[in-house]
JSON list of C-alpha atoms in Angstrom, two decimals:
[
{"chain": "A", "resi": 1, "resn": "LYS", "atom": "CA", "xyz": [-49.40, -28.74, -123.19]},
{"chain": "A", "resi": 2, "resn": "GLN", "atom": "CA", "xyz": [-47.19, -25.65, -122.95]},
{"chain": "A", "resi": 3, "resn": "GLU", "atom": "CA", "xyz": [-46.10, -24.12, -126.25]},
{"chain": "A", "resi": 4, "resn": "VAL", "atom": "CA", "xyz": [-43.73, -21.20, -126.67]},
{"chain": "A", "resi": 5, "resn": "THR", "atom": "CA", "xyz": [-43.75, -18.95, -129.72]},
{"chain": "A", "resi": 6, "resn": "GLN", "atom": "CA", "xyz": [-41.29, -16.21, -130.61]},
{"chain": "A", "resi": 7, "resn": "ILE", "atom": "CA", "xyz": [-42.09, -13.46, -133.06]},
{"chain": "A", "resi": 8, "resn": "PRO", "atom": "CA", "xyz": [-40.53, -12.29, -135.30]},
{"chain": "A", "resi": 9, "resn": "ALA", "atom": "CA", "xyz": [-38.39, -15.23, -136.44]},
{"chain": "A", "resi": 10, "resn": "ALA", "atom": "CA", "xyz": [-35.82, -12.79, -137.83]},
{"chain": "A", "resi": 11, "resn": "LEU", "atom": "CA", "xyz": [-35.18, -9.10, -137.43]},
{"chain": "A", "resi": 12, "resn": "SER", "atom": "CA", "xyz": [-32.71, -6.73, -139.09]},
{"chain": "A", "resi": 13, "resn": "VAL", "atom": "CA", "xyz": [-32.25, -3.22, -137.72]},
{"chain": "A", "resi": 14, "resn": "PRO", "atom": "CA", "xyz": [-29.75, -0.37, -138.06]},
{"chain": "A", "resi": 15, "resn": "GLU", "atom": "CA", "xyz": [-27.40, 0.29, -135.19]},
{"chain": "A", "resi": 16, "resn": "GLY", "atom": "CA", "xyz": [-28.77, 2.51, -132.44]},
{"chain": "A", "resi": 17, "resn": "GLU", "atom": "CA", "xyz": [-32.38, 1.43, -132.65]},
{"chain": "A", "resi": 18, "resn": "ASN", "atom": "CA", "xyz": [-34.37, 0.35, -129.62]},
{"chain": "A", "resi": 19, "resn": "LEU", "atom": "CA", "xyz": [-36.08, -2.96, -130.31]},
{"chain": "A", "resi": 20, "resn": "VAL", "atom": "CA", "xyz": [-38.51, -5.44, -128.81]},
{"chain": "A", "resi": 21, "resn": "LEU", "atom": "CA", "xyz": [-38.48, -9.21, -129.11]},
{"chain": "A", "resi": 22, "resn": "ASN", "atom": "CA", "xyz": [-41.64, -11.10, -128.25]},
{"chain": "A", "resi": 23, "resn": "CYS", "atom": "CA", "xyz": [-42.27, -14.42, -126.57]},
{"chain": "A", "resi": 24, "resn": "SER", "atom": "CA", "xyz": [-45.72, -15.90, -125.96]},
{"chain": "A", "resi": 25, "resn": "PHE", "atom": "CA", "xyz": [-46.73, -19.05, -124.08]},
{"chain": "A", "resi": 26, "resn": "THR", "atom": "CA", "xyz": [-50.01, -20.91, -123.97]},
{"chain": "A", "resi": 27, "resn": "ASP", "atom": "CA", "xyz": [-50.21, -21.96, -120.30]},
{"chain": "A", "resi": 28, "resn": "SER", "atom": "CA", "xyz": [-49.96, -19.13, -117.78]},
{"chain": "A", "resi": 29, "resn": "ALA", "atom": "CA", "xyz": [-49.11, -21.52, -114.90]},
{"chain": "A", "resi": 30, "resn": "ILE", "atom": "CA", "xyz": [-45.37, -20.97, -115.13]},
{"chain": "A", "resi": 31, "resn": "TYR", "atom": "CA", "xyz": [-42.58, -21.11, -112.57]},
{"chain": "A", "resi": 32, "resn": "ASN", "atom": "CA", "xyz": [-40.22, -18.76, -114.38]},
{"chain": "A", "resi": 33, "resn": "LEU", "atom": "CA", "xyz": [-39.15, -17.55, -117.81]},
{"chain": "A", "resi": 34, "resn": "GLN", "atom": "CA", "xyz": [-35.61, -17.18, -119.09]},
{"chain": "A", "resi": 35, "resn": "TRP", "atom": "CA", "xyz": [-34.13, -15.27, -122.02]},
{"chain": "A", "resi": 36, "resn": "PHE", "atom": "CA", "xyz": [-30.95, -16.59, -123.61]},
{"chain": "A", "resi": 37, "resn": "ARG", "atom": "CA", "xyz": [-28.62, -15.42, -126.33]},
{"chain": "A", "resi": 38, "resn": "GLN", "atom": "CA", "xyz": [-26.91, -17.78, -128.78]},
{"chain": "A", "resi": 39, "resn": "ASP", "atom": "CA", "xyz": [-24.14, -16.77, -131.15]},
{"chain": "A", "resi": 40, "resn": "PRO", "atom": "CA", "xyz": [-23.78, -18.83, -134.36]},
{"chain": "A", "resi": 41, "resn": "GLY", "atom": "CA", "xyz": [-22.52, -22.35, -133.64]},
{"chain": "A", "resi": 42, "resn": "LYS", "atom": "CA", "xyz": [-22.09, -21.59, -129.95]},
{"chain": "A", "resi": 43, "resn": "GLY", "atom": "CA", "xyz": [-23.76, -22.43, -126.67]},
{"chain": "A", "resi": 44, "resn": "LEU", "atom": "CA", "xyz": [-26.38, -20.36, -124.89]},
{"chain": "A", "resi": 45, "resn": "THR", "atom": "CA", "xyz": [-25.73, -17.43, -122.59]},
{"chain": "A", "resi": 46, "resn": "SER", "atom": "CA", "xyz": [-28.34, -16.72, -119.94]},
{"chain": "A", "resi": 47, "resn": "LEU", "atom": "CA", "xyz": [-29.46, -13.08, -120.12]},
{"chain": "A", "resi": 48, "resn": "LEU", "atom": "CA", "xyz": [-32.36, -12.65, -117.72]},
{"chain": "A", "resi": 49, "resn": "LEU", "atom": "CA", "xyz": [-34.54, -14.88, -115.55]},
{"chain": "A", "resi": 50, "resn": "ILE", "atom": "CA", "xyz": [-37.95, -13.67, -114.40]},
{"chain": "A", "resi": 51, "resn": "GLN", "atom": "CA", "xyz": [-39.72, -15.53, -111.61]},
{"chain": "A", "resi": 52, "resn": "SER", "atom": "CA", "xyz": [-43.50, -15.92, -111.94]},
{"chain": "A", "resi": 53, "resn": "SER", "atom": "CA", "xyz": [-44.04, -13.39, -109.15]},
{"chain": "A", "resi": 54, "resn": "GLN", "atom": "CA", "xyz": [-41.96, -10.72, -110.92]},
{"chain": "A", "resi": 55, "resn": "ARG", "atom": "CA", "xyz": [-43.00, -8.28, -113.64]},
{"chain": "A", "resi": 56, "resn": "GLU", "atom": "CA", "xyz": [-39.60, -7.41, -115.07]},
{"chain": "A", "resi": 57, "resn": "GLN", "atom": "CA", "xyz": [-35.85, -7.79, -114.82]},
{"chain": "A", "resi": 58, "resn": "THR", "atom": "CA", "xyz": [-33.13, -5.47, -116.09]},
{"chain": "A", "resi": 59, "resn": "SER", "atom": "CA", "xyz": [-29.49, -5.97, -116.96]},
{"chain": "A", "resi": 60, "resn": "GLY", "atom": "CA", "xyz": [-27.64, -3.12, -118.61]},
{"chain": "A", "resi": 61, "resn": "ARG", "atom": "CA", "xyz": [-29.36, -2.28, -121.91]},
{"chain": "A", "resi": 62, "resn": "LEU", "atom": "CA", "xyz": [-31.69, -5.27, -121.59]},
{"chain": "A", "resi": 63, "resn": "ASN", "atom": "CA", "xyz": [-35.10, -5.26, -119.96]},
{"chain": "A", "resi": 64, "resn": "ALA", "atom": "CA", "xyz": [-37.40, -8.25, -119.88]},
{"chain": "A", "resi": 65, "resn": "SER", "atom": "CA", "xyz": [-41.04, -8.01, -118.85]},
{"chain": "A", "resi": 66, "resn": "LEU", "atom": "CA", "xyz": [-43.51, -10.73, -117.96]},
{"chain": "A", "resi": 67, "resn": "ASP", "atom": "CA", "xyz": [-47.31, -10.67, -118.16]},
{"chain": "A", "resi": 68, "resn": "LYS", "atom": "CA", "xyz": [-48.46, -14.09, -117.03]},
{"chain": "A", "resi": 69, "resn": "SER", "atom": "CA", "xyz": [-52.16, -13.46, -117.49]},
{"chain": "A", "resi": 70, "resn": "SER", "atom": "CA", "xyz": [-51.73, -12.71, -121.17]},
{"chain": "A", "resi": 71, "resn": "GLY", "atom": "CA", "xyz": [-48.97, -15.30, -121.66]},
{"chain": "A", "resi": 72, "resn": "ARG", "atom": "CA", "xyz": [-46.39, -12.83, -122.92]},
{"chain": "A", "resi": 73, "resn": "SER", "atom": "CA", "xyz": [-42.86, -11.71, -122.29]},
{"chain": "A", "resi": 74, "resn": "THR", "atom": "CA", "xyz": [-40.89, -9.06, -124.12]},
{"chain": "A", "resi": 75, "resn": "LEU", "atom": "CA", "xyz": [-37.16, -8.47, -124.30]},
{"chain": "A", "resi": 76, "resn": "TYR", "atom": "CA", "xyz": [-36.34, -4.82, -124.85]},
{"chain": "A", "resi": 77, "resn": "ILE", "atom": "CA", "xyz": [-32.88, -3.95, -126.15]},
{"chain": "A", "resi": 78, "resn": "ALA", "atom": "CA", "xyz": [-31.95, -0.28, -125.93]},
{"chain": "A", "resi": 79, "resn": "ALA", "atom": "CA", "xyz": [-29.54, 1.43, -128.31]},
{"chain": "A", "resi": 80, "resn": "SER", "atom": "CA", "xyz": [-28.74, -1.74, -130.24]},
{"chain": "A", "resi": 81, "resn": "GLN", "atom": "CA", "xyz": [-25.16, -2.45, -131.31]},
{"chain": "A", "resi": 82, "resn": "PRO", "atom": "CA", "xyz": [-23.68, -4.79, -133.95]},
{"chain": "A", "resi": 83, "resn": "GLY", "atom": "CA", "xyz": [-22.40, -6.95, -131.09]},
{"chain": "A", "resi": 84, "resn": "ASP", "atom": "CA", "xyz": [-26.02, -7.65, -130.16]},
{"chain": "A", "resi": 85, "resn": "SER", "atom": "CA", "xyz": [-26.42, -9.69, -133.35]},
{"chain": "A", "resi": 86, "resn": "ALA", "atom": "CA", "xyz": [-27.33, -13.22, -132.28]},
{"chain": "A", "resi": 87, "resn": "THR", "atom": "CA", "xyz": [-30.32, -15.51, -131.84]},
{"chain": "A", "resi": 88, "resn": "TYR", "atom": "CA", "xyz": [-32.42, -14.77, -128.77]},
{"chain": "A", "resi": 89, "resn": "LEU", "atom": "CA", "xyz": [-34.24, -17.69, -127.20]},
{"chain": "A", "resi": 90, "resn": "CYS", "atom": "CA", "xyz": [-37.08, -17.69, -124.71]},
{"chain": "A", "resi": 91, "resn": "ALA", "atom": "CA", "xyz": [-37.73, -20.67, -122.40]},
{"chain": "A", "resi": 92, "resn": "VAL", "atom": "CA", "xyz": [-40.51, -21.26, -119.90]},
{"chain": "A", "resi": 93, "resn": "ALA", "atom": "CA", "xyz": [-40.40, -23.51, -116.83]},
{"chain": "A", "resi": 94, "resn": "ASN", "atom": "CA", "xyz": [-43.87, -24.75, -115.96]},
{"chain": "A", "resi": 95, "resn": "ALA", "atom": "CA", "xyz": [-45.21, -24.63, -112.42]},
{"chain": "A", "resi": 96, "resn": "GLY", "atom": "CA", "xyz": [-45.75, -27.98, -110.75]},
{"chain": "A", "resi": 97, "resn": "ASN", "atom": "CA", "xyz": [-43.39, -30.87, -110.19]},
{"chain": "A", "resi": 98, "resn": "ASN", "atom": "CA", "xyz": [-41.93, -31.06, -113.69]},
{"chain": "A", "resi": 99, "resn": "ARG", "atom": "CA", "xyz": [-40.20, -27.75, -114.32]},
{"chain": "A", "resi": 100, "resn": "LYS", "atom": "CA", "xyz": [-38.28, -28.66, -117.42]},
{"chain": "A", "resi": 101, "resn": "LEU", "atom": "CA", "xyz": [-37.81, -25.80, -119.85]},
{"chain": "A", "resi": 102, "resn": "ILE", "atom": "CA", "xyz": [-40.09, -25.44, -122.87]},
{"chain": "A", "resi": 103, "resn": "TRP", "atom": "CA", "xyz": [-38.29, -23.56, -125.64]},
{"chain": "A", "resi": 104, "resn": "GLY", "atom": "CA", "xyz": [-39.22, -21.21, -128.44]},
{"chain": "A", "resi": 105, "resn": "LEU", "atom": "CA", "xyz": [-37.49, -21.33, -131.81]},
{"chain": "A", "resi": 106, "resn": "GLY", "atom": "CA", "xyz": [-35.78, -17.99, -131.25]},
{"chain": "A", "resi": 107, "resn": "THR", "atom": "CA", "xyz": [-35.52, -14.63, -132.97]},
{"chain": "A", "resi": 108, "resn": "SER", "atom": "CA", "xyz": [-32.47, -14.13, -135.17]},
{"chain": "A", "resi": 109, "resn": "LEU", "atom": "CA", "xyz": [-31.33, -10.53, -134.76]},
{"chain": "A", "resi": 110, "resn": "ALA", "atom": "CA", "xyz": [-28.96, -8.67, -137.07]},
{"chain": "A", "resi": 111, "resn": "VAL", "atom": "CA", "xyz": [-27.86, -5.17, -136.06]},
{"chain": "A", "resi": 112, "resn": "ASN", "atom": "CA", "xyz": [-26.26, -3.42, -139.01]},
{"chain": "A", "resi": 113, "resn": "PRO", "atom": "CA", "xyz": [-23.52, -0.81, -138.57]},
{"chain": "B", "resi": 1, "resn": "GLU", "atom": "CA", "xyz": [-11.74, -23.20, -116.16]},
{"chain": "B", "resi": 2, "resn": "THR", "atom": "CA", "xyz": [-14.97, -21.49, -115.31]},
{"chain": "B", "resi": 3, "resn": "GLY", "atom": "CA", "xyz": [-18.62, -22.16, -116.07]},
{"chain": "B", "resi": 4, "resn": "VAL", "atom": "CA", "xyz": [-19.55, -25.18, -118.14]},
{"chain": "B", "resi": 5, "resn": "THR", "atom": "CA", "xyz": [-17.05, -26.77, -120.51]},
{"chain": "B", "resi": 6, "resn": "GLN", "atom": "CA", "xyz": [-17.62, -29.37, -123.21]},
{"chain": "B", "resi": 7, "resn": "THR", "atom": "CA", "xyz": [-15.23, -31.52, -125.21]},
{"chain": "B", "resi": 8, "resn": "PRO", "atom": "CA", "xyz": [-14.77, -32.11, -128.00]},
{"chain": "B", "resi": 9, "resn": "ARG", "atom": "CA", "xyz": [-16.14, -29.00, -129.69]},
{"chain": "B", "resi": 10, "resn": "HIS", "atom": "CA", "xyz": [-16.48, -30.77, -133.02]},
{"chain": "B", "resi": 11, "resn": "LEU", "atom": "CA", "xyz": [-16.85, -34.48, -133.77]},
{"chain": "B", "resi": 12, "resn": "VAL", "atom": "CA", "xyz": [-17.25, -36.37, -137.02]},
{"chain": "B", "resi": 13, "resn": "MET", "atom": "CA", "xyz": [-18.05, -40.04, -136.74]},
{"chain": "B", "resi": 14, "resn": "GLY", "atom": "CA", "xyz": [-19.21, -42.92, -138.88]},
{"chain": "B", "resi": 15, "resn": "MET", "atom": "CA", "xyz": [-22.37, -44.83, -138.08]},
{"chain": "B", "resi": 16, "resn": "THR", "atom": "CA", "xyz": [-20.41, -47.76, -136.64]},
{"chain": "B", "resi": 17, "resn": "ASN", "atom": "CA", "xyz": [-18.14, -45.72, -134.38]},
{"chain": "B", "resi": 18, "resn": "LYS", "atom": "CA", "xyz": [-18.35, -45.35, -130.63]},
{"chain": "B", "resi": 19, "resn": "LYS", "atom": "CA", "xyz": [-17.51, -41.99, -129.14]},
{"chain": "B", "resi": 20, "resn": "SER", "atom": "CA", "xyz": [-18.21, -40.00, -125.97]},
{"chain": "B", "resi": 21, "resn": "LEU", "atom": "CA", "xyz": [-19.04, -36.38, -125.28]},
{"chain": "B", "resi": 22, "resn": "LYS", "atom": "CA", "xyz": [-17.82, -34.87, -122.04]},
{"chain": "B", "resi": 23, "resn": "CYS", "atom": "CA", "xyz": [-19.23, -32.03, -119.97]},
{"chain": "B", "resi": 24, "resn": "GLU", "atom": "CA", "xyz": [-17.79, -30.50, -116.82]},
{"chain": "B", "resi": 25, "resn": "GLN", "atom": "CA", "xyz": [-19.31, -27.78, -114.67]},
{"chain": "B", "resi": 26, "resn": "HIS", "atom": "CA", "xyz": [-17.31, -25.60, -112.29]},
{"chain": "B", "resi": 27, "resn": "LEU", "atom": "CA", "xyz": [-20.30, -23.84, -110.70]},
{"chain": "B", "resi": 28, "resn": "GLY", "atom": "CA", "xyz": [-21.00, -26.15, -107.76]},
{"chain": "B", "resi": 29, "resn": "HIS", "atom": "CA", "xyz": [-24.39, -27.06, -109.23]},
{"chain": "B", "resi": 30, "resn": "ASN", "atom": "CA", "xyz": [-26.33, -30.22, -108.42]},
{"chain": "B", "resi": 31, "resn": "ALA", "atom": "CA", "xyz": [-28.17, -30.77, -111.71]},
{"chain": "B", "resi": 32, "resn": "MET", "atom": "CA", "xyz": [-26.86, -31.39, -115.20]},
{"chain": "B", "resi": 33, "resn": "TYR", "atom": "CA", "xyz": [-28.61, -31.71, -118.56]},
{"chain": "B", "resi": 34, "resn": "TRP", "atom": "CA", "xyz": [-28.06, -32.91, -122.12]},
{"chain": "B", "resi": 35, "resn": "TYR", "atom": "CA", "xyz": [-29.91, -31.12, -124.92]},
{"chain": "B", "resi": 36, "resn": "LYS", "atom": "CA", "xyz": [-30.00, -31.68, -128.66]},
{"chain": "B", "resi": 37, "resn": "GLN", "atom": "CA", "xyz": [-30.30, -28.66, -130.96]},
{"chain": "B", "resi": 38, "resn": "SER", "atom": "CA", "xyz": [-31.25, -29.26, -134.59]},
{"chain": "B", "resi": 39, "resn": "ALA", "atom": "CA", "xyz": [-31.94, -26.65, -137.24]},
{"chain": "B", "resi": 40, "resn": "LYS", "atom": "CA", "xyz": [-35.51, -25.28, -137.27]},
{"chain": "B", "resi": 41, "resn": "LYS", "atom": "CA", "xyz": [-36.45, -27.16, -134.08]},
{"chain": "B", "resi": 42, "resn": "PRO", "atom": "CA", "xyz": [-36.73, -26.06, -130.45]},
{"chain": "B", "resi": 43, "resn": "LEU", "atom": "CA", "xyz": [-34.09, -27.39, -128.09]},
{"chain": "B", "resi": 44, "resn": "GLU", "atom": "CA", "xyz": [-34.86, -30.99, -127.15]},
{"chain": "B", "resi": 45, "resn": "LEU", "atom": "CA", "xyz": [-34.18, -32.08, -123.59]},
{"chain": "B", "resi": 46, "resn": "MET", "atom": "CA", "xyz": [-32.56, -35.51, -123.60]},
{"chain": "B", "resi": 47, "resn": "PHE", "atom": "CA", "xyz": [-31.51, -36.29, -120.04]},
{"chain": "B", "resi": 48, "resn": "VAL", "atom": "CA", "xyz": [-31.54, -34.67, -116.61]},
{"chain": "B", "resi": 49, "resn": "TYR", "atom": "CA", "xyz": [-29.38, -35.69, -113.67]},
{"chain": "B", "resi": 50, "resn": "SER", "atom": "CA", "xyz": [-29.77, -34.45, -110.13]},
{"chain": "B", "resi": 51, "resn": "LEU", "atom": "CA", "xyz": [-27.10, -35.39, -107.60]},
{"chain": "B", "resi": 52, "resn": "GLU", "atom": "CA", "xyz": [-25.84, -38.03, -110.02]},
{"chain": "B", "resi": 53, "resn": "GLU", "atom": "CA", "xyz": [-29.25, -39.70, -110.35]},
{"chain": "B", "resi": 54, "resn": "ARG", "atom": "CA", "xyz": [-31.12, -39.62, -113.64]},
{"chain": "B", "resi": 55, "resn": "VAL", "atom": "CA", "xyz": [-34.43, -37.86, -113.10]},
{"chain": "B", "resi": 56, "resn": "GLU", "atom": "CA", "xyz": [-35.57, -37.50, -116.69]},
{"chain": "B", "resi": 57, "resn": "ASN", "atom": "CA", "xyz": [-35.12, -39.53, -119.84]},
{"chain": "B", "resi": 58, "resn": "ASN", "atom": "CA", "xyz": [-37.12, -38.03, -122.68]},
{"chain": "B", "resi": 59, "resn": "SER", "atom": "CA", "xyz": [-37.69, -41.11, -124.85]},
{"chain": "B", "resi": 60, "resn": "VAL", "atom": "CA", "xyz": [-34.18, -40.92, -126.19]},
{"chain": "B", "resi": 61, "resn": "PRO", "atom": "CA", "xyz": [-33.00, -43.84, -128.37]},
{"chain": "B", "resi": 62, "resn": "SER", "atom": "CA", "xyz": [-30.71, -46.30, -126.62]},
{"chain": "B", "resi": 63, "resn": "ARG", "atom": "CA", "xyz": [-27.85, -45.43, -128.97]},
{"chain": "B", "resi": 64, "resn": "PHE", "atom": "CA", "xyz": [-27.41, -42.43, -126.64]},
{"chain": "B", "resi": 65, "resn": "SER", "atom": "CA", "xyz": [-26.23, -43.49, -123.19]},
{"chain": "B", "resi": 66, "resn": "PRO", "atom": "CA", "xyz": [-25.61, -40.90, -120.46]},
{"chain": "B", "resi": 67, "resn": "GLU", "atom": "CA", "xyz": [-23.30, -41.27, -117.49]},
{"chain": "B", "resi": 68, "resn": "CYS", "atom": "CA", "xyz": [-22.96, -38.99, -114.49]},
{"chain": "B", "resi": 69, "resn": "PRO", "atom": "CA", "xyz": [-20.11, -40.19, -112.22]},
{"chain": "B", "resi": 70, "resn": "ASN", "atom": "CA", "xyz": [-20.34, -37.14, -109.94]},
{"chain": "B", "resi": 71, "resn": "SER", "atom": "CA", "xyz": [-22.16, -33.83, -109.80]},
{"chain": "B", "resi": 72, "resn": "SER", "atom": "CA", "xyz": [-19.46, -32.04, -111.80]},
{"chain": "B", "resi": 73, "resn": "HIS", "atom": "CA", "xyz": [-19.15, -34.40, -114.76]},
{"chain": "B", "resi": 74, "resn": "LEU", "atom": "CA", "xyz": [-21.59, -35.66, -117.35]},
{"chain": "B", "resi": 75, "resn": "PHE", "atom": "CA", "xyz": [-20.90, -37.89, -120.33]},
{"chain": "B", "resi": 76, "resn": "LEU", "atom": "CA", "xyz": [-22.93, -38.86, -123.37]},
{"chain": "B", "resi": 77, "resn": "HIS", "atom": "CA", "xyz": [-21.79, -42.14, -124.90]},
{"chain": "B", "resi": 78, "resn": "LEU", "atom": "CA", "xyz": [-22.65, -42.56, -128.56]},
{"chain": "B", "resi": 79, "resn": "HIS", "atom": "CA", "xyz": [-22.80, -45.76, -130.61]},
{"chain": "B", "resi": 80, "resn": "THR", "atom": "CA", "xyz": [-24.27, -46.79, -133.97]},
{"chain": "B", "resi": 81, "resn": "LEU", "atom": "CA", "xyz": [-25.65, -43.32, -134.59]},
{"chain": "B", "resi": 82, "resn": "GLN", "atom": "CA", "xyz": [-27.69, -42.30, -137.62]},
{"chain": "B", "resi": 83, "resn": "PRO", "atom": "CA", "xyz": [-27.11, -39.29, -139.92]},
{"chain": "B", "resi": 84, "resn": "GLU", "atom": "CA", "xyz": [-30.22, -37.64, -138.44]},
{"chain": "B", "resi": 85, "resn": "ASP", "atom": "CA", "xyz": [-28.41, -37.55, -135.10]},
{"chain": "B", "resi": 86, "resn": "SER", "atom": "CA", "xyz": [-26.14, -34.84, -136.51]},
{"chain": "B", "resi": 87, "resn": "ALA", "atom": "CA", "xyz": [-26.78, -31.76, -134.38]},
{"chain": "B", "resi": 88, "resn": "LEU", "atom": "CA", "xyz": [-25.33, -29.46, -131.74]},
{"chain": "B", "resi": 89, "resn": "TYR", "atom": "CA", "xyz": [-25.30, -31.23, -128.36]},
{"chain": "B", "resi": 90, "resn": "LEU", "atom": "CA", "xyz": [-25.48, -28.85, -125.45]},
{"chain": "B", "resi": 91, "resn": "CYS", "atom": "CA", "xyz": [-24.75, -29.53, -121.81]},
{"chain": "B", "resi": 92, "resn": "ALA", "atom": "CA", "xyz": [-26.18, -27.34, -119.06]},
{"chain": "B", "resi": 93, "resn": "SER", "atom": "CA", "xyz": [-26.12, -27.20, -115.29]},
{"chain": "B", "resi": 94, "resn": "SER", "atom": "CA", "xyz": [-28.26, -25.57, -112.62]},
{"chain": "B", "resi": 95, "resn": "GLN", "atom": "CA", "xyz": [-28.38, -25.36, -108.86]},
{"chain": "B", "resi": 96, "resn": "ASP", "atom": "CA", "xyz": [-31.33, -27.78, -108.76]},
{"chain": "B", "resi": 97, "resn": "HIS", "atom": "CA", "xyz": [-33.50, -29.52, -111.34]},
{"chain": "B", "resi": 98, "resn": "ILE", "atom": "CA", "xyz": [-36.75, -27.87, -110.30]},
{"chain": "B", "resi": 99, "resn": "GLY", "atom": "CA", "xyz": [-36.55, -24.54, -112.03]},
{"chain": "B", "resi": 100, "resn": "SER", "atom": "CA", "xyz": [-33.36, -22.70, -111.13]},
{"chain": "B", "resi": 101, "resn": "GLY", "atom": "CA", "xyz": [-31.61, -20.92, -113.97]},
{"chain": "B", "resi": 102, "resn": "GLN", "atom": "CA", "xyz": [-29.59, -23.07, -116.36]},
{"chain": "B", "resi": 103, "resn": "PHE", "atom": "CA", "xyz": [-26.08, -22.33, -117.54]},
{"chain": "B", "resi": 104, "resn": "PHE", "atom": "CA", "xyz": [-24.87, -23.79, -120.82]},
{"chain": "B", "resi": 105, "resn": "GLY", "atom": "CA", "xyz": [-21.62, -25.02, -122.27]},
{"chain": "B", "resi": 106, "resn": "PRO", "atom": "CA", "xyz": [-20.44, -24.14, -125.79]},
{"chain": "B", "resi": 107, "resn": "GLY", "atom": "CA", "xyz": [-21.76, -27.37, -127.29]},
{"chain": "B", "resi": 108, "resn": "THR", "atom": "CA", "xyz": [-20.34, -30.20, -129.38]},
{"chain": "B", "resi": 109, "resn": "ARG", "atom": "CA", "xyz": [-21.11, -30.02, -133.10]},
{"chain": "B", "resi": 110, "resn": "LEU", "atom": "CA", "xyz": [-21.66, -33.67, -134.10]},
{"chain": "B", "resi": 111, "resn": "THR", "atom": "CA", "xyz": [-21.70, -34.87, -137.68]},
{"chain": "B", "resi": 112, "resn": "VAL", "atom": "CA", "xyz": [-22.61, -38.49, -138.40]},
{"chain": "B", "resi": 113, "resn": "LEU", "atom": "CA", "xyz": [-21.57, -39.69, -141.84]}
]
């Protein structure tokens, strides 16, 4: 049974720092992995989707990597800004017929001015 | 309107009330989803529809009744809910239900008194 873990649960950093959020999964047979952002009380915004055949995806200051064999993905945020403060969620779609997303609990990020 | 919209954004109801949540997607997608998000828990998938047919029902109590009249609209009918049903209910859509990236609405914050 696939399980997704995100570490740390919460992170507080000063503005301008580069930071890494971690996501690990127990079953390496995945179809893809998505990173989402959620602002308090709001819905989710899709940030990056990495297919199982890919190693990384980039969008602006965000870079997500995927290492299937070790069951890990990282979300790298460069030059963090207060507007990056949010909860970041990782979700894995398993390979096979049932590709529903399995979710982590998220990392709550606070970037302080 | 663009993306995925949900109404109402906030709902307070008594345990004997009947209410409905509405979701509409403007992305031309073929799959739609209902999720429940409670504090300290991963997102819980409730229902999946593909081309207006229900393809997944994750052991959700019958007091939650979904309806998908067409590929752009999804409803969640609520009746005789319990206080533990209070949560953020999120709707999402995707091109297909077999692993394409999901796009979320802002959610309905439901409080059951």
